[in-house]
Amino acid sequence: MREDTMWGNIFRKAEKEDSNIYAVLSKVPIFSDLNKKELRAIERILHRRKYKENEILLKEGDPGVGMYIIEKGRVNIKLGKEEKLLAVLSDGEFFGEIALLSEIPRTATAIATIDTQILGFFQSDLFGLTETNPRMGNKILYRLAQMIAERLRFSNIENQQLKLKLSDLENKLKSRKVS
Amino acid sequence: MEYTVGRFLRLIVAILFLLVIGWLLFTLSNIIRIIIISFLIAYILDPLASYFEARGLSRNNATIIIFLTFFIVLAAVGAVVFPTLFNELSMMQNSISPEGTTVFISSIEEYIKANFNFINVESLNLSERINNFLSGITDQLLSILANVVSIISILVIIPFVVFFLLKDGRRMKKVFISYIPNRYFEMALNVIHKIDLQLGGYLRGQFTEAFIVGTLAVIALWILNVQYFIVIGVFAGLANMIPYVGPVAGAVPAIIVSLVNGGDATRILYIVIAFAIVQLIDNVVLQPLVLSKSVNLHPLIIVFAVLIGGQFFGILGMLLAVPAAGIIKVTSSELYNGIRKFNII
């Protein structure tokens, strides 16, 4: 079969698209322990969604149901009524992973700034996975726990530093009052 | 002005659309019934397929194994149970002839004559009335098995649909979800998941309970040597889904059959005790184990659901009314919660 036949092109395109997904997925920390076969299983349960420029992906205050991985495009993460820009995320980056564990309200709003294609991985799919394929489910949950533990450690350090600064300030204030 | 005309036109289009949907539902009610039954069976079997998947099988192989096992069990059980079931039903119909019940009814008539001689027994025409009533019931039972759900749909179409729903259900769900607009997508996903969590436990619980109670009733009636024990036991299992009335409705046919066949008071007492034991096992052991308490249907709702089901779909409708009411309750309440939580309206 010649390279430029219609079928050849169709298959080549499909392969290219698939390998793109795997490249994106393998960069996401919670999937980093999975092999290619397992990534293929993940790809089957992910929801691919397309958003137009300025379309809202998720709104602050809505219940969280899962995480989003940006396959292609750009997303702004904004906070509060004043829409303070927290982050600009693009290809391969992800957000909303806490919602995989708990249905707490979303802490920020995500808006697509250009036409964006995302992959949604949801709590229900993760729970389903832990039932149908516990080994794989465990690998993902372990990575998720590790990621959150790491974040907690950073927050603790930050918290301690802030406490130190606060007590310093309090001490300074006290000494000023005394003098 | 134009705005109002536009709204009026839209309303008319909406009403026409609903009428067309209603007409379609009515015309296709047989096919819809098959789809609903297949969907229920596939939904109940889904965790089994997932269990095999967890053991390392592919979804296709898991589905094939479930079907092979199911057909082998069905063939084995069918070879024994179905001929007996049909036999029992037709025997029931034949034996409830004037000769079969004369002894019992004439003894009642004698009793009335002796104790309440102010009643004119002949004018009551007891024997004919009871016979007509009983043969009416069995006629209906037979016609359900033979006509309403035709053998072809039971043996061919339903397993066919169940197979593909079980094998490709997850993919179908994903395709369905992909058509939901972005704005409603998260809410829809959340609502579907919540409904699945609640209904899964509820439906599987209901059917497991009905199956075990039915089996226990069949065994008890077989030990007590009651005629038509399989038919009555199966009926008792299914009737058990209806609270309060169900357990009694399950015992009554056994008592009637026993009376018609000249059973005495001790025999009836045994039957009552047997059903009481089955109920005790159900209440103490089964219900806490299998029933999910999340779907609390008020008994009044269940009674109305059973009546409506009976009105539209006959006895099959009555039996499917309880799970259907559960599905409607969970779906509407979760949909309402979802819409409120996601601030959609």
Coordinates of C-alpha atoms in Angstrom, one line a residue:
Chain A
M1 CA 0.0 0.0 0.0
R2 CA 1.3 3.4 -0.9
E3 CA 2.0 5.9 1.8
D4 CA -0.4 8.5 0.4
T5 CA -3.5 6.3 -0.1
M6 CA -6.6 7.5 1.6
W7 CA -6.5 4.6 4.1
G8 CA -2.9 5.2 4.9
N9 CA -3.7 8.8 5.7
I10 CA -6.6 8.0 7.9
F11 CA -4.6 5.6 9.9
R12 CA -1.7 7.9 10.2
K13 CA -3.9 10.7 11.4
A14 CA -5.6 8.5 14.0
E15 CA -2.2 7.3 15.3
K16 CA -0.9 10.8 15.5
E17 CA -4.0 11.9 17.5
D18 CA -3.7 8.9 19.9
S19 CA 0.0 9.4 20.5
N20 CA -0.8 13.0 21.3
I21 CA -3.2 11.9 24.0
Y22 CA -0.7 9.5 25.5
A23 CA 2.0 12.2 25.4
V24 CA -0.4 14.5 27.3
L25 CA -1.6 11.9 29.8
S26 CA 1.9 10.6 30.6
K27 CA 2.9 14.1 31.7
V28 CA 0.0 14.3 34.3
P29 CA 1.5 13.2 37.7
I30 CA -1.4 11.1 38.8
F31 CA -1.0 8.9 35.7
S32 CA 2.8 8.8 35.8
D33 CA 2.9 5.2 37.2
L34 CA 0.7 3.8 34.4
N35 CA 2.1 1.8 31.5
K36 CA 0.9 2.2 27.9
K37 CA -1.9 -0.4 28.2
E38 CA -3.2 1.3 31.3
L39 CA -3.0 4.7 29.7
R40 CA -5.1 3.3 26.9
A41 CA -7.7 2.2 29.5
I42 CA -7.7 5.7 30.9
E43 CA -8.1 7.2 27.5
R44 CA -11.3 5.1 27.1
I45 CA -12.9 6.6 30.2
L46 CA -11.9 10.2 29.7
H47 CA -14.4 12.6 28.3
R48 CA -13.1 14.8 25.6
R49 CA -14.8 18.3 25.4
K50 CA -14.3 21.3 23.2
Y51 CA -14.7 24.8 24.5
K52 CA -14.9 28.0 22.4
E53 CA -13.0 31.2 23.3
N54 CA -14.3 32.8 26.5
E55 CA -16.4 29.8 27.3
I56 CA -16.5 28.9 31.1
L57 CA -15.2 25.4 31.9
L58 CA -16.1 25.5 35.5
K59 CA -17.5 28.1 37.9
E60 CA -16.3 29.1 41.3
G61 CA -18.8 27.7 43.9
D62 CA -20.1 24.9 41.7
P63 CA -19.7 21.4 43.2
G64 CA -16.5 19.8 42.0
V65 CA -16.9 16.5 40.1
G66 CA -13.5 15.9 38.6
M67 CA -10.3 17.2 37.0
Y68 CA -9.5 18.6 33.6
I69 CA -6.4 18.1 31.5
I70 CA -5.7 20.6 28.7
E71 CA -5.1 18.6 25.5
K72 CA -4.8 21.7 23.3
G73 CA -5.5 25.4 24.1
R74 CA -5.3 27.8 27.0
V75 CA -7.3 28.3 30.2
N76 CA -7.3 31.2 32.6
I77 CA -7.9 30.4 36.3
K78 CA -9.6 33.4 38.0
L79 CA -10.7 34.2 41.5
G80 CA -13.7 36.1 42.9
K81 CA -15.9 38.8 41.5
E82 CA -13.0 41.0 40.7
E83 CA -11.7 38.1 38.5
K84 CA -8.2 38.1 39.8
L85 CA -6.0 36.1 37.5
L86 CA -4.4 33.2 39.4
A87 CA -2.8 31.2 36.6
V88 CA -2.7 30.7 32.8
L89 CA -2.6 27.0 31.9
S90 CA -1.9 25.5 28.5
D91 CA -1.2 22.1 26.7
G92 CA -0.6 19.2 29.1
E93 CA -1.4 21.1 32.3
F94 CA -4.3 20.2 34.5
F95 CA -6.6 21.6 37.2
G96 CA -9.4 20.6 39.6
E97 CA -7.7 17.4 40.8
I98 CA -9.0 17.9 44.4
A99 CA -12.5 17.2 43.1
L100 CA -11.4 13.6 42.4
L101 CA -11.5 13.1 46.2
S102 CA -14.1 15.4 47.5
E103 CA -17.2 17.2 46.2
I104 CA -16.1 20.5 47.8
P105 CA -17.1 23.6 45.8
R106 CA -14.7 24.8 43.1
T107 CA -12.4 27.4 44.5
A108 CA -11.9 29.3 41.3
T109 CA -13.4 29.8 37.8
A110 CA -11.7 28.4 34.7
I111 CA -12.3 30.2 31.3
A112 CA -10.9 29.1 27.9
T113 CA -9.1 32.1 26.3
I114 CA -8.7 30.4 22.9
D115 CA -10.6 27.4 21.4
T116 CA -9.6 24.7 23.7
Q117 CA -9.8 20.9 23.8
I118 CA -9.8 19.3 27.2
L119 CA -9.9 15.8 28.7
G120 CA -12.2 15.4 31.7
F121 CA -11.4 12.7 34.4
F122 CA -14.2 12.4 36.9
Q123 CA -14.7 11.1 40.4
S124 CA -17.3 8.6 39.2
D125 CA -14.8 7.2 36.6
L126 CA -12.1 7.0 39.3
F127 CA -14.4 5.1 41.6
G128 CA -15.5 2.8 38.7
L129 CA -11.8 2.2 38.0
T130 CA -11.0 1.2 41.6
E131 CA -13.8 -1.4 41.3
T132 CA -13.0 -2.8 37.8
N133 CA -9.3 -2.5 37.9
P134 CA -8.1 -2.0 41.6
R135 CA -4.4 -2.2 40.7
M136 CA -4.7 0.7 38.3
G137 CA -7.0 2.6 40.6
N138 CA -4.5 2.2 43.5
K139 CA -1.7 3.5 41.4
I140 CA -3.7 6.6 40.5
L141 CA -4.9 7.1 44.1
Y142 CA -1.4 6.7 45.5
R143 CA 0.0 9.3 43.1
L144 CA -2.9 11.6 44.0
A145 CA -2.3 11.2 47.7
Q146 CA 1.4 11.8 47.1
M147 CA 0.7 15.0 45.2
I148 CA -1.6 16.2 48.0
A149 CA 0.8 15.3 50.7
E150 CA 3.5 17.2 48.9
R151 CA 1.2 20.3 48.6
L152 CA 0.3 19.9 52.3
R153 CA 4.0 19.9 53.2
F154 CA 4.6 23.1 51.2
S155 CA 1.6 24.7 52.9
N156 CA 2.9 23.7 56.3
I157 CA 6.3 25.2 55.6
E158 CA 4.6 28.3 54.3
N159 CA 2.3 28.4 57.3
Q160 CA 5.3 28.1 59.7
Q161 CA 7.1 30.9 58.0
L162 CA 4.0 33.1 58.2
K163 CA 3.6 32.3 61.9
L164 CA 7.2 33.2 62.5
K165 CA 6.8 36.5 60.6
L166 CA 3.6 37.2 62.6
S167 CA 5.1 36.6 66.0
D168 CA 8.1 38.8 64.9
L169 CA 5.7 41.5 64.0
E170 CA 3.8 41.0 67.3
N171 CA 7.0 41.2 69.2
K172 CA 8.0 44.4 67.4
L173 CA 4.6 45.9 68.1
K174 CA 4.9 45.0 71.8
S175 CA 8.4 46.5 72.1
R176 CA 7.2 49.7 70.4
K177 CA 4.3 50.0 72.9
V178 CA 6.7 49.5 75.8
S179 CA 9.1 52.1 74.6
Chain B
M1 CA -47.5 41.9 20.3
E2 CA -45.2 39.9 18.1
Y3 CA -43.4 38.6 21.1
T4 CA -46.6 37.2 22.5
V5 CA -47.5 35.6 19.2
G6 CA -44.1 34.0 19.0
R7 CA -44.5 32.6 22.5
F8 CA -47.9 31.3 21.6
L9 CA -46.6 29.6 18.5
R10 CA -43.7 28.1 20.5
L11 CA -46.2 26.8 23.1
I12 CA -48.3 25.1 20.3
V13 CA -45.1 23.6 18.8
A14 CA -44.1 22.3 22.3
I15 CA -47.6 20.8 22.9
L16 CA -47.6 19.2 19.4
F17 CA -44.1 17.8 20.2
L18 CA -45.3 16.3 23.5
L19 CA -48.4 14.8 21.8
V20 CA -46.2 13.2 19.1
I21 CA -43.9 11.8 21.8
G22 CA -46.9 10.5 23.7
W23 CA -48.3 8.9 20.6
L24 CA -44.9 7.3 19.8
L25 CA -44.6 6.0 23.4
F26 CA -48.1 4.5 23.1
T27 CA -47.6 2.9 19.7
L28 CA -44.2 1.6 20.6
S29 CA -45.2 0.5 24.1
N30 CA -44.3 -3.2 23.4
I31 CA -40.8 -2.3 22.2
I32 CA -40.4 0.2 25.1
R33 CA -41.4 -2.6 27.5
I34 CA -38.7 -4.9 26.0
I35 CA -36.1 -2.1 26.2
I36 CA -37.0 -1.3 29.9
I37 CA -36.8 -5.0 30.9
S38 CA -33.5 -5.5 29.0
F39 CA -32.1 -2.3 30.6
L40 CA -33.1 -3.5 34.1
I41 CA -31.5 -6.9 33.5
A42 CA -28.3 -5.4 32.1
Y43 CA -28.2 -2.9 35.0
I44 CA -28.6 -5.6 37.6
L45 CA -25.9 -7.8 35.9
D46 CA -23.5 -4.9 35.4
P47 CA -21.6 -5.4 38.7
L48 CA -21.0 -9.0 37.9
A49 CA -19.4 -8.0 34.6
S50 CA -17.3 -5.5 36.4
Y51 CA -16.3 -8.2 38.9
F52 CA -15.0 -10.4 36.1
E53 CA -13.3 -7.3 34.6
A54 CA -11.5 -6.7 38.0
R55 CA -10.3 -10.3 37.8
G56 CA -8.5 -9.5 34.5
L57 CA -11.0 -10.4 31.8
S58 CA -12.0 -8.0 29.1
R59 CA -15.5 -6.6 29.1
N60 CA -16.4 -8.7 26.0
N61 CA -15.2 -11.9 27.6
A62 CA -16.9 -11.0 30.9
T63 CA -20.2 -10.5 29.1
I64 CA -19.8 -13.8 27.2
I65 CA -19.1 -15.7 30.4
I66 CA -22.1 -14.2 32.1
F67 CA -24.3 -15.2 29.2
L68 CA -22.9 -18.7 28.9
T69 CA -23.4 -19.3 32.6
F70 CA -26.9 -17.8 32.5
F71 CA -27.9 -20.0 29.6
I72 CA -26.5 -23.1 31.1
V73 CA -28.3 -22.4 34.4
L74 CA -31.5 -21.4 32.5
A75 CA -31.4 -24.6 30.4
A76 CA -30.8 -26.7 33.5
V77 CA -33.5 -24.9 35.6
G78 CA -35.8 -24.5 32.6
A79 CA -35.7 -28.2 31.9
V80 CA -37.1 -28.8 35.4
V81 CA -39.0 -25.7 36.3
F82 CA -40.7 -24.5 33.1
P83 CA -42.6 -27.7 32.2
T84 CA -43.7 -27.9 35.9
L85 CA -44.6 -24.3 35.9
F86 CA -46.7 -24.6 32.7
N87 CA -48.1 -27.9 34.0
E88 CA -49.1 -26.4 37.3
L89 CA -50.7 -23.4 35.6
S90 CA -52.8 -25.5 33.3
M91 CA -53.6 -28.0 36.0
M92 CA -54.6 -25.2 38.3
Q93 CA -57.0 -24.0 35.6
N94 CA -58.4 -27.5 35.0
S95 CA -58.7 -28.5 38.6
I96 CA -60.6 -25.4 39.6
S97 CA -63.5 -26.9 37.8
P98 CA -66.8 -27.5 39.6
E99 CA -65.8 -31.0 40.6
G100 CA -62.5 -29.9 42.2
T101 CA -64.0 -27.4 44.5
T102 CA -67.4 -28.8 45.2
V103 CA -66.4 -30.5 48.4
F104 CA -64.9 -27.4 49.8
I105 CA -67.6 -25.1 48.8
S106 CA -70.4 -27.4 49.8
S107 CA -68.8 -27.7 53.2
I108 CA -68.9 -23.9 53.5
E109 CA -72.5 -23.9 52.4
E110 CA -73.3 -26.5 55.0
Y111 CA -71.6 -24.4 57.6
I112 CA -73.6 -21.3 56.6
K113 CA -76.9 -23.3 56.6
A114 CA -76.2 -24.7 60.1
N115 CA -75.1 -21.4 61.7
F116 CA -76.7 -18.6 59.7
N117 CA -80.0 -20.1 58.5
F118 CA -81.4 -16.7 57.8
I119 CA -79.2 -16.5 54.7
N120 CA -80.5 -18.2 51.6
V121 CA -77.5 -20.2 50.5
E122 CA -78.8 -21.1 47.1
S123 CA -79.3 -17.5 46.1
L124 CA -75.7 -16.8 46.9
N125 CA -74.6 -19.2 44.2
L126 CA -71.2 -19.5 45.9
S127 CA -69.8 -22.3 44.0
E128 CA -70.2 -20.7 40.6
R129 CA -68.9 -17.4 41.6
I130 CA -65.8 -18.7 43.2
N131 CA -65.1 -21.0 40.2
N132 CA -65.5 -18.1 37.8
F133 CA -63.2 -16.0 39.9
L134 CA -60.5 -18.6 40.2
S135 CA -60.5 -19.7 36.6
G136 CA -60.4 -16.1 35.6
I137 CA -57.2 -15.6 37.5
T138 CA -55.5 -18.6 36.0
D139 CA -56.7 -17.7 32.5
Q140 CA -55.0 -14.3 33.0
L141 CA -51.8 -15.9 34.3
L142 CA -51.6 -18.2 31.3
S143 CA -52.3 -15.5 28.8
I144 CA -49.6 -13.4 30.3
L145 CA -47.1 -16.1 29.8
A146 CA -48.3 -17.0 26.4
N147 CA -49.2 -13.7 24.8
V148 CA -48.3 -10.4 26.4
V149 CA -44.6 -11.0 26.5
S150 CA -44.3 -13.3 23.6
I151 CA -41.9 -16.2 23.8
I152 CA -39.8 -14.8 20.9
S153 CA -39.2 -11.6 22.7
I154 CA -38.2 -13.4 25.9
L155 CA -35.9 -15.9 24.2
V156 CA -34.4 -13.8 21.5
I157 CA -34.8 -10.1 21.6
I158 CA -34.3 -9.5 25.3
P159 CA -31.1 -11.5 25.7
F160 CA -29.8 -9.9 22.5
V161 CA -30.5 -6.4 23.8
V162 CA -29.1 -7.3 27.3
F163 CA -25.9 -8.6 25.7
F164 CA -25.1 -5.4 23.9
L165 CA -26.2 -3.2 26.8
L166 CA -23.9 -5.1 29.1
K167 CA -21.0 -5.2 26.7
D168 CA -21.2 -1.6 25.3
G169 CA -23.3 0.1 28.0
R170 CA -20.4 2.2 29.3
R171 CA -19.4 3.3 25.8
M172 CA -23.1 4.2 25.0
K173 CA -23.2 6.2 28.2
K174 CA -20.0 8.1 27.2
V175 CA -21.4 8.8 23.7
F176 CA -24.7 10.0 25.3
I177 CA -22.8 12.3 27.7
S178 CA -20.7 13.7 24.8
Y179 CA -23.9 15.2 23.3
I180 CA -24.7 17.2 26.4
P181 CA -23.9 20.9 26.0
N182 CA -20.8 22.1 28.0
R183 CA -23.0 24.2 30.3
Y184 CA -24.9 21.2 31.6
F185 CA -22.2 18.6 31.2
E186 CA -20.8 18.6 34.8
M187 CA -24.2 18.7 36.3
A188 CA -25.4 15.9 34.1
L189 CA -22.4 13.8 34.9
N190 CA -22.9 14.4 38.6
V191 CA -26.6 13.6 38.5
I192 CA -26.1 10.4 36.5
H193 CA -23.4 9.3 39.0
K194 CA -25.7 10.0 42.0
I195 CA -28.7 8.2 40.4
D196 CA -26.4 5.3 39.6
L197 CA -25.2 5.1 43.2
Q198 CA -28.6 5.1 44.7
L199 CA -30.5 3.1 42.1
G200 CA -27.8 0.4 41.7
G201 CA -28.1 -0.6 45.4
Y202 CA -31.9 -0.3 45.4
L203 CA -32.7 -2.3 42.2
R204 CA -30.2 -5.0 42.9
G205 CA -31.4 -5.2 46.5
Q206 CA -35.1 -5.5 45.4
F207 CA -34.4 -8.2 42.9
T208 CA -32.0 -10.2 45.2
E209 CA -34.6 -10.0 47.9
A210 CA -37.5 -11.1 45.7
F211 CA -35.3 -14.0 44.4
I212 CA -34.4 -15.2 47.8
V213 CA -37.9 -14.8 49.3
G214 CA -39.3 -16.6 46.3
T215 CA -36.9 -19.5 46.6
L216 CA -37.6 -19.8 50.3
A217 CA -41.3 -19.8 49.7
V218 CA -41.0 -22.4 47.0
I219 CA -38.9 -24.6 49.4
A220 CA -41.4 -24.1 52.3
L221 CA -44.4 -24.9 50.1
W222 CA -42.7 -27.9 48.7
I223 CA -41.9 -29.3 52.2
L224 CA -45.6 -28.7 53.2
N225 CA -46.6 -30.5 50.0
V226 CA -48.8 -27.7 48.7
Q227 CA -49.9 -28.1 45.1
Y228 CA -48.5 -25.6 42.6
F229 CA -45.8 -24.7 45.0
I230 CA -43.6 -23.2 42.2
V231 CA -46.2 -20.8 40.8
I232 CA -47.2 -19.7 44.3
G233 CA -43.6 -19.3 45.5
V234 CA -42.6 -17.3 42.4
F235 CA -45.6 -15.1 42.9
A236 CA -44.8 -14.7 46.6
G237 CA -41.3 -13.6 45.8
L238 CA -42.4 -11.0 43.3
A239 CA -45.3 -9.7 45.5
N240 CA -42.8 -9.2 48.3
M241 CA -41.6 -6.1 46.6
I242 CA -44.8 -4.4 47.6
P243 CA -44.6 -3.4 51.3
Y244 CA -47.3 -4.5 53.8
V245 CA -49.6 -6.0 51.2
G246 CA -47.1 -8.1 49.4
P247 CA -46.2 -10.7 52.1
V248 CA -50.0 -11.3 52.7
A249 CA -50.7 -11.4 49.0
G250 CA -48.0 -14.0 48.7
A251 CA -49.6 -16.3 51.4
V252 CA -53.2 -16.0 50.3
P253 CA -52.9 -18.1 47.1
A254 CA -51.2 -20.9 49.1
I255 CA -54.1 -20.9 51.6
I256 CA -56.8 -20.8 48.9
V257 CA -55.2 -23.7 47.0
S258 CA -54.8 -25.7 50.2
L259 CA -58.5 -25.0 51.1
V260 CA -59.7 -25.9 47.6
N261 CA -57.8 -29.2 47.8
G262 CA -59.5 -30.0 51.1
G263 CA -56.8 -28.9 53.5
D264 CA -57.7 -28.7 57.1
A265 CA -57.0 -26.0 59.7
T266 CA -53.7 -27.4 60.9
R267 CA -52.4 -27.4 57.3
I268 CA -53.4 -23.8 56.9
L269 CA -51.7 -23.0 60.2
Y270 CA -48.5 -24.6 58.9
I271 CA -48.7 -22.5 55.7
V272 CA -49.2 -19.3 57.8
I273 CA -46.2 -20.3 60.0
A274 CA -44.1 -21.0 57.0
F275 CA -44.8 -17.6 55.4
A276 CA -44.2 -16.0 58.8
I277 CA -40.8 -17.6 59.0
V278 CA -39.9 -16.5 55.5
Q279 CA -41.0 -13.0 56.4
L280 CA -38.9 -13.1 59.6
I281 CA -35.8 -14.2 57.6
D282 CA -36.5 -11.5 55.1
N283 CA -36.9 -8.8 57.8
V284 CA -34.1 -9.8 60.1
V285 CA -31.5 -11.2 57.7
L286 CA -32.2 -10.1 54.1
Q287 CA -33.4 -6.6 54.3
P288 CA -30.5 -5.2 56.4
L289 CA -28.1 -7.0 54.0
V290 CA -29.5 -6.2 50.6
L291 CA -31.8 -3.2 50.8
S292 CA -30.5 0.2 50.3
K293 CA -32.3 2.6 52.6
S294 CA -31.6 5.5 50.3
V295 CA -34.8 5.0 48.2
N296 CA -37.6 5.4 50.7
L297 CA -40.8 5.2 48.9
H298 CA -44.0 5.9 50.9
P299 CA -46.3 2.9 50.9
L300 CA -49.1 5.0 49.4
I301 CA -46.9 5.9 46.5
I302 CA -46.1 2.2 46.0
V303 CA -49.8 1.3 46.0
F304 CA -50.6 4.0 43.5
A305 CA -47.6 3.0 41.4
V306 CA -48.8 -0.6 41.4
L307 CA -52.3 0.4 40.4
I308 CA -51.0 2.7 37.6
G309 CA -48.6 -0.1 36.4
G310 CA -51.5 -2.5 36.3
Q311 CA -53.7 -0.1 34.4
F312 CA -51.2 0.4 31.6
F313 CA -49.2 -2.8 31.4
G314 CA -51.2 -5.5 33.2
I315 CA -49.6 -7.8 35.7
L316 CA -46.1 -7.2 34.3
G317 CA -46.6 -3.5 34.9
M318 CA -47.7 -4.1 38.5
L319 CA -44.5 -6.1 39.1
L320 CA -42.2 -3.5 37.5
A321 CA -44.1 -0.6 39.2
V322 CA -42.0 -0.6 42.4
P323 CA -38.6 -0.4 40.7
A324 CA -40.0 2.1 38.2
A325 CA -41.3 4.3 41.0
G326 CA -37.9 4.1 42.6
I327 CA -36.2 5.1 39.3
I328 CA -38.6 8.1 38.9
K329 CA -38.1 9.3 42.5
V330 CA -34.3 9.1 42.5
T331 CA -34.0 10.6 39.0
S332 CA -36.3 13.6 39.7
S333 CA -34.9 14.4 43.1
E334 CA -31.3 14.1 42.0
L335 CA -32.0 16.2 38.9
Y336 CA -33.7 18.8 41.0
N337 CA -30.7 18.8 43.5
G338 CA -28.2 19.0 40.6
I339 CA -30.0 21.9 38.9
R340 CA -30.1 23.8 42.2
K341 CA -26.5 23.1 43.2
F342 CA -25.2 24.2 39.8
N343 CA -27.4 27.3 39.7
I344 CA -28.8 26.4 36.3
I345 CA -32.2 27.9 37.0

